[in-house]
Coordinates of C-alpha atoms and ligand atoms in Angstrom, one line a residue:
X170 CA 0.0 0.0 0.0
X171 CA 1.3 3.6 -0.8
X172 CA 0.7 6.7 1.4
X173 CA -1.0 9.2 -0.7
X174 CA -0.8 13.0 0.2
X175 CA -2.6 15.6 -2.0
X176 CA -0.9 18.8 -1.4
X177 CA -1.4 22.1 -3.3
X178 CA 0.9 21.7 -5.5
X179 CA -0.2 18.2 -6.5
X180 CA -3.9 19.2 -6.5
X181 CA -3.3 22.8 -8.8
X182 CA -1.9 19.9 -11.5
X183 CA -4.5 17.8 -11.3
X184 CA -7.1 20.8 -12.0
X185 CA -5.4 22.0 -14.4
X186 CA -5.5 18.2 -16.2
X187 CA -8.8 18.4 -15.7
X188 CA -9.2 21.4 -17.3
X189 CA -7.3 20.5 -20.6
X190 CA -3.7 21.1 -19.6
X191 CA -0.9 18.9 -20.5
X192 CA 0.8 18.5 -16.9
X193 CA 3.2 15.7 -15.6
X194 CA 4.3 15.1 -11.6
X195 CA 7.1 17.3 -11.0
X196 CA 10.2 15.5 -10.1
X197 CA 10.2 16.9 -6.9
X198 CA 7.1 15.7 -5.6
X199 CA 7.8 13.1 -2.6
X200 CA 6.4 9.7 -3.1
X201 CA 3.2 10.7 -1.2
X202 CA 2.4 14.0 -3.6
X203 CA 3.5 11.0 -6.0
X204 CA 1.1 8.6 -4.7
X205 CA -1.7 11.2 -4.5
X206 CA -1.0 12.5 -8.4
X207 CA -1.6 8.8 -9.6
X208 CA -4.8 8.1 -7.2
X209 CA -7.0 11.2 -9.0
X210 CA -4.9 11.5 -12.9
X211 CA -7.0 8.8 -14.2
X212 CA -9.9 10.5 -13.0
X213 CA -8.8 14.0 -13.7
X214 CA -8.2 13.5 -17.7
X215 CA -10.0 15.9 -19.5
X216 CA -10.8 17.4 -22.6
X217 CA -10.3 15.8 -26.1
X218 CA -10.6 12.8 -23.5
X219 CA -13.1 9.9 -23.9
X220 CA -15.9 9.4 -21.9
X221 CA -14.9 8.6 -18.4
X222 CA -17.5 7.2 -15.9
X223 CA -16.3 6.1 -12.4
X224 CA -17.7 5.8 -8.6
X225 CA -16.8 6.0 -5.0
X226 CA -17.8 4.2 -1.9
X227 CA -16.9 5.0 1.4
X228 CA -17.8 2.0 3.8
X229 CA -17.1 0.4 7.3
X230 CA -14.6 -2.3 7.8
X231 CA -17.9 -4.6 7.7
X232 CA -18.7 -3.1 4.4
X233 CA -21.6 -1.1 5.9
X234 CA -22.0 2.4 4.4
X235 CA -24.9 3.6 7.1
X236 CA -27.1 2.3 10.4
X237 CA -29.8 0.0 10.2
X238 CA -31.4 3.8 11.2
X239 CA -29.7 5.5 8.1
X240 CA -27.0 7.6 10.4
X241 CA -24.3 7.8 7.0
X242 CA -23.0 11.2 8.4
X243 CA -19.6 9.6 9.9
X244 CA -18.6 6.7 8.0
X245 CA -15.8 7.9 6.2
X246 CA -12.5 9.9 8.2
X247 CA -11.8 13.6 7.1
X248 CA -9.6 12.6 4.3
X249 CA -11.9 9.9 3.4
X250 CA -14.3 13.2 3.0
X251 CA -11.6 14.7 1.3
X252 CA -11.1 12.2 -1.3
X253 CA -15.1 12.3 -1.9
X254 CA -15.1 15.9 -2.3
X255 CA -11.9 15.6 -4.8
X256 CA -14.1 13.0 -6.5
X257 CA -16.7 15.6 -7.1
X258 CA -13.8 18.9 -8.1
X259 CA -12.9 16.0 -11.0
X260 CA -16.3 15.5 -12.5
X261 CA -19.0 17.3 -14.7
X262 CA -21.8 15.4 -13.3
X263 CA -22.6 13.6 -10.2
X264 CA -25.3 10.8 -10.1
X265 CA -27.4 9.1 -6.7
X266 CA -30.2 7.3 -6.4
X267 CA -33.5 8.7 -4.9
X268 CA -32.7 6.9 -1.8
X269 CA -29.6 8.8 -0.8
X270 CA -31.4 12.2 -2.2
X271 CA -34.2 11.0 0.6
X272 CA -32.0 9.3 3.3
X273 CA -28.7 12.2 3.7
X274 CA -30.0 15.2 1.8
X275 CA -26.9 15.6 0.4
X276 CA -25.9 19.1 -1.0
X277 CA -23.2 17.3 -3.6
X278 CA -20.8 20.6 -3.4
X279 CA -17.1 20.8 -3.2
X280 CA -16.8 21.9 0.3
X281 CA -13.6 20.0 1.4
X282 CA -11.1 20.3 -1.5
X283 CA -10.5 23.4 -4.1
X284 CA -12.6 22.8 -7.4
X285 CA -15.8 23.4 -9.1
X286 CA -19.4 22.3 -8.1
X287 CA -20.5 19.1 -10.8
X288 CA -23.6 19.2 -12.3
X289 CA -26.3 17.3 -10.0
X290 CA -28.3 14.4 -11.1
X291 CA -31.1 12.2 -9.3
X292 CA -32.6 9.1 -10.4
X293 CA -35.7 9.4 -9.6
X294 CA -38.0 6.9 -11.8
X295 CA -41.0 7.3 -9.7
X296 CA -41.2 11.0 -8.7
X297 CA -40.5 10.3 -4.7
X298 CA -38.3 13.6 -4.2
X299 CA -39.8 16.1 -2.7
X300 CA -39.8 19.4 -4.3
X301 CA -38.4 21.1 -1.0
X302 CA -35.4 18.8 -1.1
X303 CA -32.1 21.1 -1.0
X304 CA -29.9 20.2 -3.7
X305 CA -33.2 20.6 -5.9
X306 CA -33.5 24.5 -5.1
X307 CA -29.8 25.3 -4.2
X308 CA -29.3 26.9 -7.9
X309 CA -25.4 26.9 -7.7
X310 CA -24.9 24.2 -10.4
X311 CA -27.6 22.6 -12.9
X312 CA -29.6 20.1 -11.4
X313 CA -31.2 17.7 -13.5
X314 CA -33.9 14.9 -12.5
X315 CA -34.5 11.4 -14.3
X316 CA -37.9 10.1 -14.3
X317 CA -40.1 7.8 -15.7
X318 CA -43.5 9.4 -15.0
X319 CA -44.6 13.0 -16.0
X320 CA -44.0 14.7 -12.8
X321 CA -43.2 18.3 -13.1
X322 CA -40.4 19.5 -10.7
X323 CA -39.1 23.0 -9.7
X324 CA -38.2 25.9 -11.8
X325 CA -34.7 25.4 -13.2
X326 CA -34.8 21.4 -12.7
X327 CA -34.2 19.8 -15.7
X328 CA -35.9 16.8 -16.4
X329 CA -35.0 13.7 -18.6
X330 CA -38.0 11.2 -19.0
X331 CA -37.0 7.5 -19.6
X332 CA -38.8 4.3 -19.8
X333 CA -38.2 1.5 -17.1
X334 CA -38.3 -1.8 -16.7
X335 CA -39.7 -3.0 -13.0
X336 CA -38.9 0.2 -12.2
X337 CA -35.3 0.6 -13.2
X338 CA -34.3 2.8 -16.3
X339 CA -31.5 1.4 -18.9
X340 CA -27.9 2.8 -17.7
X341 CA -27.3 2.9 -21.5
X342 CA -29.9 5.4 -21.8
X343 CA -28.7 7.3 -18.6
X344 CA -25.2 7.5 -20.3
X345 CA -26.4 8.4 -23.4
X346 CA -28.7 11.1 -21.7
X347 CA -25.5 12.5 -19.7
X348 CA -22.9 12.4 -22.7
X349 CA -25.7 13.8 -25.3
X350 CA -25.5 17.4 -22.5
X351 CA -21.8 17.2 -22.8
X352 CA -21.2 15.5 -19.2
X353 CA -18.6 13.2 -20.0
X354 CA -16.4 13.0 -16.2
X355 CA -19.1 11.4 -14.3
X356 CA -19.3 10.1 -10.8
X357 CA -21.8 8.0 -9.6
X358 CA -21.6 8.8 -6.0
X359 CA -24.4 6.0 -4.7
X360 CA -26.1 4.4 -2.7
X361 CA -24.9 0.7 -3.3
X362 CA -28.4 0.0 -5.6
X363 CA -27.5 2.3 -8.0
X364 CA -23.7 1.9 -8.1
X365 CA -24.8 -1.9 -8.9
X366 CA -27.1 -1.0 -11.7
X367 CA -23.8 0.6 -13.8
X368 CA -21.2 -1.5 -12.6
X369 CA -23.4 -4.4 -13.5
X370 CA -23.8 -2.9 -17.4
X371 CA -20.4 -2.6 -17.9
X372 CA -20.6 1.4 -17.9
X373 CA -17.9 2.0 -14.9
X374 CA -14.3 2.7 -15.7
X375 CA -13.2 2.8 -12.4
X376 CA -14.4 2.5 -8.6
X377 CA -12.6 4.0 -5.3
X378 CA -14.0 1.4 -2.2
X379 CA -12.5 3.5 0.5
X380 CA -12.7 1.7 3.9
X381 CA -12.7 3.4 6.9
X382 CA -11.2 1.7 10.2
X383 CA -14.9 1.3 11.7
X384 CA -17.3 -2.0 12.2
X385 CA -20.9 -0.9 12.0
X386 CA -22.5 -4.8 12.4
X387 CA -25.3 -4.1 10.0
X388 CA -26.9 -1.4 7.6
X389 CA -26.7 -0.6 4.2
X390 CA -23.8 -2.2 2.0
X391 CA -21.6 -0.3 -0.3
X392 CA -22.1 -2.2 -3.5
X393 CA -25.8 -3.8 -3.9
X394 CA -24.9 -6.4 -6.9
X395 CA -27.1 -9.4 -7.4
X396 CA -26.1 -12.6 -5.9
X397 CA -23.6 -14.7 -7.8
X398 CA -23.2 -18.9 -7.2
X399 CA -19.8 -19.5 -7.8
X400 CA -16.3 -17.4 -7.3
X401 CA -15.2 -18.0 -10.4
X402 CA -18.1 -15.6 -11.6
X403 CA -17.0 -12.8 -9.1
X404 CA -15.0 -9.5 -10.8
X405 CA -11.6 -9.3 -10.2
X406 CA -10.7 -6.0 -11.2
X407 CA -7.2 -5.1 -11.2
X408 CA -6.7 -3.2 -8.1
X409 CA -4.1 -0.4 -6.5
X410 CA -4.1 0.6 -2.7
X411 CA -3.8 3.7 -1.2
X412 CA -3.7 5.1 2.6
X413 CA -5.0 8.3 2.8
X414 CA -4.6 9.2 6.8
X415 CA -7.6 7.0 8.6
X416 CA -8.9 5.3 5.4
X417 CA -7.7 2.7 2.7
X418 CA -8.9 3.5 -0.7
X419 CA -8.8 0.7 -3.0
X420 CA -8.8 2.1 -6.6
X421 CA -10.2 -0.6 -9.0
X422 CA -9.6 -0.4 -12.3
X423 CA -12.9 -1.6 -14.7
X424 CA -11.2 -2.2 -18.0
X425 CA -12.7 -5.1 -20.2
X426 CA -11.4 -7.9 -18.6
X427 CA -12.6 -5.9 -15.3
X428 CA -16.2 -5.4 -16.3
X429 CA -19.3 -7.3 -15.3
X430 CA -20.8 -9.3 -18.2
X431 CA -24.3 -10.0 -16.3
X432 CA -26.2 -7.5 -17.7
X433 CA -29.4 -8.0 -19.4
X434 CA -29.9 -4.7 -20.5
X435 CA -29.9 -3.6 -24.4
X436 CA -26.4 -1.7 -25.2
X437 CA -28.3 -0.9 -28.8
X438 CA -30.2 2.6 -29.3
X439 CA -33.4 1.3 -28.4
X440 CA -34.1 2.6 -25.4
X441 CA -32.0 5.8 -25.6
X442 CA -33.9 9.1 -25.6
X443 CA -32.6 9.6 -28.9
X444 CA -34.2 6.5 -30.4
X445 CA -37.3 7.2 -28.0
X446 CA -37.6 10.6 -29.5
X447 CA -37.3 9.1 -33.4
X448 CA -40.3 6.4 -31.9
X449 CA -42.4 8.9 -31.2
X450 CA -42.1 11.6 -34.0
Ligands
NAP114 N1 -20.9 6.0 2.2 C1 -21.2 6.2 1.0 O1 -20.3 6.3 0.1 C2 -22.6 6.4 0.6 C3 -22.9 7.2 -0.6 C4 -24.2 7.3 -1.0 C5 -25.2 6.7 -0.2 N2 -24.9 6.1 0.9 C6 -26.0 5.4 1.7 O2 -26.6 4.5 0.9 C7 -28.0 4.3 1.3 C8 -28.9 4.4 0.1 O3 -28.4 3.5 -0.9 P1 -29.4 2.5 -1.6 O4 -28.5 1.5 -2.3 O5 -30.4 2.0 -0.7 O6 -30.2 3.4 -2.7 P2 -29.7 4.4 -3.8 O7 -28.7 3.8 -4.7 O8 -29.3 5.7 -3.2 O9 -31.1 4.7 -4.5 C9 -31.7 3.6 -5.2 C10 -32.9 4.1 -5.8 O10 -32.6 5.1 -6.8 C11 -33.4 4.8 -8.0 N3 -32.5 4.3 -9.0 C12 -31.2 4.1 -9.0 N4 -30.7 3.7 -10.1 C13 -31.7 3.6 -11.0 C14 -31.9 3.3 -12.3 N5 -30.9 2.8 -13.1 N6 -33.1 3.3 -12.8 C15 -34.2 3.7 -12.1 N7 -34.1 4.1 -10.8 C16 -32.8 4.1 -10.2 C17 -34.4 3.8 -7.6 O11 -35.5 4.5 -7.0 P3 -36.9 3.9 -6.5 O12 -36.6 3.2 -5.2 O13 -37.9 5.0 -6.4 O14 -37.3 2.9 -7.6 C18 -33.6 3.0 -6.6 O15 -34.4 2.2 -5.7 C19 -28.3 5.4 2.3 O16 -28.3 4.8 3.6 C20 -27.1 6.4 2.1 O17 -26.8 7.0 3.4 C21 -23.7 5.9 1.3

């Protein structure tokens, strides 16, 4: 395991990556600031860059991610907090699940590291979020809602309508939806259900498990994937430690060998909005 540090220096190149810039670690850097430059580059790639779609858990020791209660405030140490909030500085969008929105009211901002505020997206497929909800009327990025049923939603709330199937719309189509408003760095910041949902069609190039030295005994896990039989069916994705203070980030890499082939979602056009919109015309 390496000890990553993100100092100032190292965090002003990785911005400025993410901005477009061609920047390489200085030379100088120790092998922490080293350590912490090759934790966030692949993530920070930008412009001219392919699409780049990657997610972060922080858990318990015991895998647990909240209480049986939903208490998720703590799980994570402050630099585990950091590394979320560095997470969100290096992405246009940032994705949850209804439940989270419901469960932590989360404001998705940059608070705890230098860098811009993504755009904020909910899946919401039946309309459950209330329209009071912060991150809905907190106007400081675009906030954009996905839904399958015509629900209209604050002022300045975009919303995307897909179809879904038992409830659950097409990742493809989420992608596609994302990508076609130019949001390309995109982090899927939870809960465990909807992590599942992309890592399970293949759509994640990369997830950060950080583990934090806590044992919560039962709640919500990290990574909600459906149940497997046998080992030899379980992803192995090639894998880098970190330490980052308190917490152990494990950075898994989702190339091709990497990705889960269980999905039984169509990767064709046919439920994209695109091909939607064409249906209906
Ligand atoms: N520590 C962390 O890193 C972290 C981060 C985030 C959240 N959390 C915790 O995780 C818990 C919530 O996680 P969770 O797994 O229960 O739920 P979740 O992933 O937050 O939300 C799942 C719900 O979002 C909607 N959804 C997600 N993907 C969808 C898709 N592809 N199509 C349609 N709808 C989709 C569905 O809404 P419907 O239910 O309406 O169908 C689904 O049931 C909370 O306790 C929260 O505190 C922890």
């Amino acid at each position: 395991m390496r000890q990553a540090k993100v100092t100032e220096p190292v965090w002003s190149a990785l911005l400025a990556v993410h901005e477009g810039e061609a920047r390489a670690p200085s030379p100088d850097w120790s092998a922490e600031e080293r350590a912490g430059w090759d934790l966030y580059a692949p993530l920070a790639a930008g412009a001219g860059v392919g699409p780049y779609f990657f997610a972060q858990v922080g858990q318990s020791l015991d895998g647990r991610v909240a209480t049986v209660s939903g208490d998720a405030s703590a799980v994570s140490g402050h630099e585990g907090l950091c590394h979320l909030h560095r997470c969100r500085a290096l992405a246009d969008a940032v994705v949850i699940g209804v439940r989270t929105a419901l469960a932590d009211n989360p404001r998705l901002t940059v608070r705890h590291a230098r860098g811009r505020d993504p755009v904020r997206v909910v899946l919401d497929p039946r309309g459950r979020l209330p329209d009071t909800t912060g991150l809905l009327n907190d106007a400081s990025a675009h906030r954009i809602i996905m839904q399958s049923v015509p629900r209209r939603r604050p002022e300045g709330v975009e919303v995307i309508t897909l179809p879904a199937r038992d409830h659950v719309m097409n990742p493809h189509a989420i992608r596609e939806a994302l990508l076609a408003r130019g949001l390309r760095r995109v982090l899927v910041e939870g809960g465990g259900a909807t992590i599942a949902h992309f890592l399970e069609a293949g759509l994640l190039d990369r997830l950060h498990i950080g583990v934090a030295p806590l044992i919560i005994g039962a709640g919500p896990s990290g990574l909600r994937t459906a149940p497997i039989e046998r080992l030899s069916q379980a992803l192995r994705p090639r894998t880098s430690v970190y330490g980052l203070d308190t917490d152990v980030i494990f950075d898994c890499a989702l190339d091709a060998s990497g990705r889960a082939s269980r999905s039984t979602w169509p990767t064709t056009a046919e439920e994209t909005p695109a091909a939607i919109a064409a249906s209906r015309a």
